Amino acid sequence: MFYSTHDLVAIVPELILTGFAFAILLIDLWLPKRAKTINGLLALFGVVFSFASVLTMYNTNMTAFNHMIVMDKASNFASIVMLLTAFVSIVMSFDFLKREDYNLGEYYEVLLFSIVAMQILASTYSLIVMFIAVETLSIGMYILTGFLRNKDESVEGAMKYFILGSFASTFLVLGIGMFYGLFGSTDLNVIRTGLTHASALYKWLAILAFLFVFVGFGFKIAAFPFHSWTPDVYASAPTPMSAFMSVAPKAAAFLALLRFIVVGMGPIEANWTKILWVIAVVTMTFGNTVALWQKDLKRLLGYSSIAHAGYMLVGITAANELGYGSVMFYLFAYLFMNLGAFAVAEFISQKEDRGTEIENLRGFGYKYPLIGAAMLVFMFCLAGVPPTAGFVGKYYLFSAAVKSHLYWLAIIGVINSAISAYFYLNIVVIMYMKGEQEKEVNVFNSIPVKAVILITAICVLYIGIFPSSFLSAALNSVVF
Amino acid sequence: MTGYLVVSALLIAIGATGVMIRRNFMIVLMSLEIMINGAGLFLIAMSYYLGNVSGQVMFIFIAAVAASETAVGLAIAVMMYKKKKSIDINDFSILRK
Amino acid sequence: MKVILLFVILTPLIGFLINGIFGKWTKPFAGVIAASALGISFLLGLFPILSVLHGHIVEYTYFTWMPFKEVVIPFGLRVDYVSAIMLFVVTFVSWMIHIYSNGYMAGDKGYARYFSYLNLFVTAMLILVLGNNYLLMFVGWEGVGLASYLLIGFWFEKSTASDAGEKAFVVNRIGDAGFIIGVLYMVYYFGSVTYSNVFPRAEHVLGYGSTAATIIGIALFVGAVGKSAQFPLYIWLTDAMEGPTPVSSLIHAATMVTAGVYMVARSNAIYSLSPVAQEIVATIGAFTAFYAATMAITHKDIKRILAYSTLSQLGYMFIGVGIGAYWTGLFHLMTHAFFKGLLFLAAGAIMHSMRGLLSIDLMGGLRKYMPQTATVMIIASLAISGIPPFAGFFSKDAILGNALEMGHPIIWIVGEITAFMTAFYMFRMVFSVFYGEEKVEGLYHELHTHEAPAVMTIPMWVLAILSIIGGWVGIKMGGHVPIEWFVAHTAPTTEVAHEAHYSEILLMGISVTMGLSGILAAWLIYIKKIITAEKIANMFKPIYTLLANTYYADEFVYCCIVKPFWWVSTNFLWKIVDVIIIDKGMVDGTGWIAGRVGKGLRLFQTGFANNYAYWISLGIILLSSWYLFVKII
Amino acid sequence: MDINQLHFPILSVITFLPLVGAFVVALINEEHENLIKYVTLGFLVLDFVISLPLFFYFDPTTYHMQFVERVPWIKSLGFQYYVGVDGISLFLVLLTTFLTPLAQLSTWKAIDKKVKLFNITVLLMQTGMLGVFISLDMFLFYVFWEVQLIPMYMMIGIWGGPNRVFATMKFFLYTFAGSVMMMIAIMALYFLHHKFTGTYTSDMVKLMQSPLPYHLQLWLFLAFFIAFAIKVPMWPFHTWLPWAHVEAPTAGSVLLAGILLKMGTYGFLRFNLPMFPDMTHAFALLIIIMAIIGIFYGAFVAMVQPDIKKLVAYSSVSHLGYSMLGMFALTQVGVEGSIMQMINHGISTGALFLLVGIVYERRHTRLISEYGGLASLVPAYAVFFMIFTLSSIAVPGTNGFVGEFMVLLGAFLDKHIFGILVAFGGIFSATYMLTMYKRVFFNKVTNPKNLGLSDMSIREWLYLVPLLVFVFWIGIYPNAFLSKMRVSVEHLLKQVNRTTVVTPAKNEQVSMVKTVVVKKG
Amino acid sequence: MEGIMFYIISIITVGGGLGVLLSKNPYRAAMWMIFSFFGIAGLFVMLHAQFNAMLQIIVYAGAIAVMIMLVMMIMDRRMLESLERFNPQAYWPALIGLALLADLSFLAYKFKINMSNVGKNLTINGSNTQMIGEILFKHYLLPFEVTAIILLVALIGAVVLTKKDIS
């Protein structure tokens, strides 16, 4: 068993990012303080090149490293989502880091390594690789959460994230160990073959193993009851990183979960759909109802991301191609709306990344008409109102459920989106309908952030009105 | 086999309980180590009973991961200490509800 | 002819539009415009009437109004024997009253508005009369109701006037609901509402004595009850006297209120099929005739006396159409239009010169100041009391005679008693107002009471003449009564199996006796003062109180219907059902539950890292133990 | 078969022209308020003018969709941009293009803050509303259905009264909650249609012929029912309406009452009736009972309202009860009457809201008790108010009568008792409207604040007179409208009756027919 | 014989764990932890995983424990010792822990795998290390490389989180 350059081709996007990460690591040492932005630009280039390589190889279908890693449309689609997220987050970070006086090269390094981990997570068929990738990514995230280390919240967030993340990953290891014990391998295809012919006892044990593995993934995608870190971490992390965390790791984890579930757990579909049914329902309901009481924009988005994870679980629960495709599409749509919303949070944030209370948005729509309008679009998008990407995404998710005759799941889903409309619209209310802001609120007047807000808003609308090509791409991507 | 698995289960449960009931961050960290070792034991036991060395290889990865985790965990502990001169995790609970 | 007939309706409509839209500028000539519009209308109307007299029924369809799959409703006008009479009465009396109004309303600030309303009323009334189908009749039916509403509330700054207008409209709406139900049934059975389609097929489709005919008959009669103010929907009419007196004269005496009678006569083909419906019509008519007359006896307000008298007379008309002798109803309708119109005009003249005072207690000996008014008033009173050769005698006699002949002796008796009371209260009024002494010293002087101007007296005289000669068409000539013969072309008298034969002379004698004795009684009490009215009132105190308060009908309606209704609507339907149960409870409650769930779940997020770990562990335990312990074992 | 007799994408043009207008207005500087108003009005009037050929070129002899445009939209699922009108939607489209400019004209003075945003909102709303009525693709329909919620939400929330936030939230959430149920049903319909016919389509015209088994129709019907019943709003789903109406600015109320509510009734005609014929028959009685309750309940509650707008709002509940009643009577005249009633309600209630707005603009109160004796102060206004009141209480000669009579007749021909019961509804509508009229316009002027009231300005005349024309046009010559909807309604009823056509007398036979249908799928 | 060994080592392992769980003093807890790690290493040896046993001692008992001790060194000793031992509501989470134990033990009891190759294939030429090396570099190259990244990230992270304030 020997490796060839062929194997390296499959990880070109990862390699590019790794290369750039190392480049930053080295160049950072010689950069004077005022030129630290070059780090960011380098990271941006890395992302762009990686993105370009993903696009060039979009239709490739290859496996490498003893089937441990593949490059297929699914992984490429997920890569696109992650790289776009990374791109936007990096753009959002430029001025942010300058303002916070934390303009360190390490930020971008860790970020790039995390993306590498995510890409690997998204493109592997081996559970153990998944575990390592998840951990790499998690560690990156712990670090980025605590990056503003002089801030109480940051420390606390990182601490919680760390404890809970490690806690959950133990169960992931346990689950992987069980699969290994049962089937002698952690390769999903082997597991699938084994499961197809497995005895009832094996199947039963496999379900339990599935549960433990799911703890790990559930933690990453913030499914109830493994969600508890989400709001705290989102609220405490640097805003660009909250944005990043709410999309990219989720995209990777969802794709990994899809692979694990669809490929590995295919034979016991009947069982995991039931489990996921319950989890999806609880997750949506939890996220949405608790979000009703939030006062802080970032925290609200944290809860809302729990809810959105619930919606996406609906797509997986549906257990059909449409469902998987729509999960991917939803991730793609969610990218823009959530990043946009976080960008607005950044826009209103003060020094030390504070001041993201919703109340600070009072009269915002009139003071900043364009950005206000964009926020309006994001809010309606998150609530799932057409003509936005969020609506189309939700439509497909629920229609997948309906296709699998999971009517109640779909109904609970839409009821939830009606509940969610309340708190999203409440933001609109505050922006437009509560009169002027009394106190002086200094916004973060960063051109990149504004550009992000406007461009994501346009994208949200564009995808909402002309979803066709994106949708076919998403639907075609999940043919495993 | 059951014996090893039970030991593994005990370690995981003890570690989990530690995470749940202890307030000292360092001890939480240790509990996490114990947990992951319990899981690692499971893997090694599997490896032995299957007659497949992959499990042992995996344990190496897990050890590496655990080490990195600990490194970061300790960094966080230092942050906490710097911030509040305390590593009681209950002192860090302003983010809630 | 087609265009002429259309213009009979259009002319008042044009008058309405001119005065209504350009009222600000036409104000000085509003009366002239309106009256001349009516004059033209009347003259144009003569053409179709002549045509009918020559035996040609005039019917034209102008356009299809509402074409449905189930029924096609045309806009067409029809003048036949029945509507010819109505056309004549309506246009002529209206014309007279328009002229009269020129004098009566002079100086009012709503002069143009008044005439536009009046023209609107005539338009609607003509549509009612001339429409060739029930729905068009309904258009007119509601249209006159609307005009009546507007005119009653003409002096809208008086709250009694605006209340009365609303009351009239709403009460009429109850009747209208009945009417429309009748129309619906008609569509159901006939697939048409056009007279020429319905009547010839009525017997074939419905059958004699069928429930269907009864239902349609009763439903339509509910409409008539509302419009013609029969018991129990009469309550609006007395309040309607809040309007200007010419309006009372035109709408609430001469024309609109008789629409019900016209409609029943019009629908004779249906009523003749249903003895039950006929019985109901006649009974209600008789009851109202008597009931209203009792109330007229005690009232002191001239217009209200006349209003109750109108109710009573309308009751007579319903007796006429109810017993199946449709011509008698229409005959009385016509004569009543003349003399009752005249009575109101005369009352108006009195009011005019008394600056709006109306109570008979304030008057007396007015004859000297207003001789012409007094004369016409007496003529009209004689007519209404059924004294030959005045018009009322012939028509009333025809009704009562036919009632007996058709086998309704009780109705006849009631009718005769009512005739006595009619004469009594009419002459009570005449004697109190025109004869005797001035009751309030110096009042007339102070008010500069004088005779009405010519523009008012001339129409009065015209009507007075008609009140005398108008009934002569009811005299048997050449073997048949002209009016009966005329009407019977369209509304033949229902044939009765056992027709009783009574001596016509005897019946006439009884009627006249009743009338005369009524007058005599009034003379004895109010002129001779053999016994004072107060004494009688004291003798029958409870009855008197009851009558003076009009049987407490308004109070009853207010306390038992209106008030509970408002109370239930406000306190139960709105404040409890709508606001609390549905809105707060069901709608907001759902949201509230979601909020509570969120508030509860929020407690999970304690902020302590340990606690977060609980949930993860618990999740694992719950999920896995479901499979571990429940699923397998 | 689809026809586009103009060979010109007229429907798209009228739908998206306001959107273009919104962009144009967005580019104008906020300070040029008058320019903004004129440009907006210009676009709306232009839109109306362009929509007129729809009326004149409409072919009343066919039930097929006309002025059709069809472009693939979301290819992977077969959704299309498919628009067209038939005799049912034609008038609602025209009503929209007609009413919006008038509503906008009414805001000339009433909206004094954020004028630019307001006008953009109006234009966007126009696009959303038209889209709902022209969509023939379920998905497209749903998109528009929800899209128009947003501008309405903004309109109530930004320019509304003191309780606007609560009202607008309630409006949005309530209708949204209803329509997401419809979303599920739309999805289910899409997949079920595939199950029974083998093709995926969201083409409404095709779905109307979809053979759905009885038990599946039930749930789908209910889901659509909830969405539309809330929108209509039928009793007891109506409680958002008084809130929304009272708090909304005049133009908002006009559009809400005039057009948005019609979407509910229109939805029933487009979805529930033709797609679920069995359920339509099964539920007809229930819905009719609800409609009748609504008619009376709306009237009773309207009667005791202290606020003019709230009164008119409750009267809407009553009026739309008529519309629902006529529709579910399932007779030709009933359904036509229902459509007429929609148009009438748009005109007369819209006008009433405009009128309330006029006086509100001057006095900033809508409480009946604050007024009195207005007839002598503002006669022209009083006359307009009277005429629209009459139209609202269905006095013959006005449009209201035509619609109400048709509904009555339709209901009566279905079951006598319905017609008879509802015939009495007119009493109460007269009561509440006239009582209000009396208290506002009659009697003496008691409140000295009213003395300074000025009568209607030319602009106000300008937007009320067109409505007046329609009051009498429809009242006197309804055939102009009826003839155009005749064939479409006939076809609709044929669809509704398609399963019961097969010997309806015997239950077994009917169920046999149904099993055949099931097996086919 | 083996059975007895197993029990002794198990008791050491679990006892160490319990020591961590219960001791108030973190220094002592760290000692307990090392104790436990040695136990685990013993179990590894029993499971024919000699390489891992060494790894366990070097990495865990050595590196990690030392790191933990080091970090504790820089902290205030009194603070560390004065911290509350348990959470205020420590009882029901302890119950959760017991439930978890029951759950996992039952699972362990039920867990059955194919045991036809017990103890085989774990060595090449009697060397467990060589076998691991073969597999690691031939089969698990990718995860190995990724492990490099994770360590690097942890390194960077530890630096960036703890180094002195930049300003």
XYZ file of C-alpha atoms in Angstrom, chain A residues 33 87 308 393 425 442 453:
7
model
C 2.696 45.692 13.807
C -13.863 34.388 3.179
C -31.924 26.087 12.278
C -34.348 26.341 1.922
C -39.713 40.341 13.447
C -21.516 54.561 17.664
C -23.839 43.114 4.825
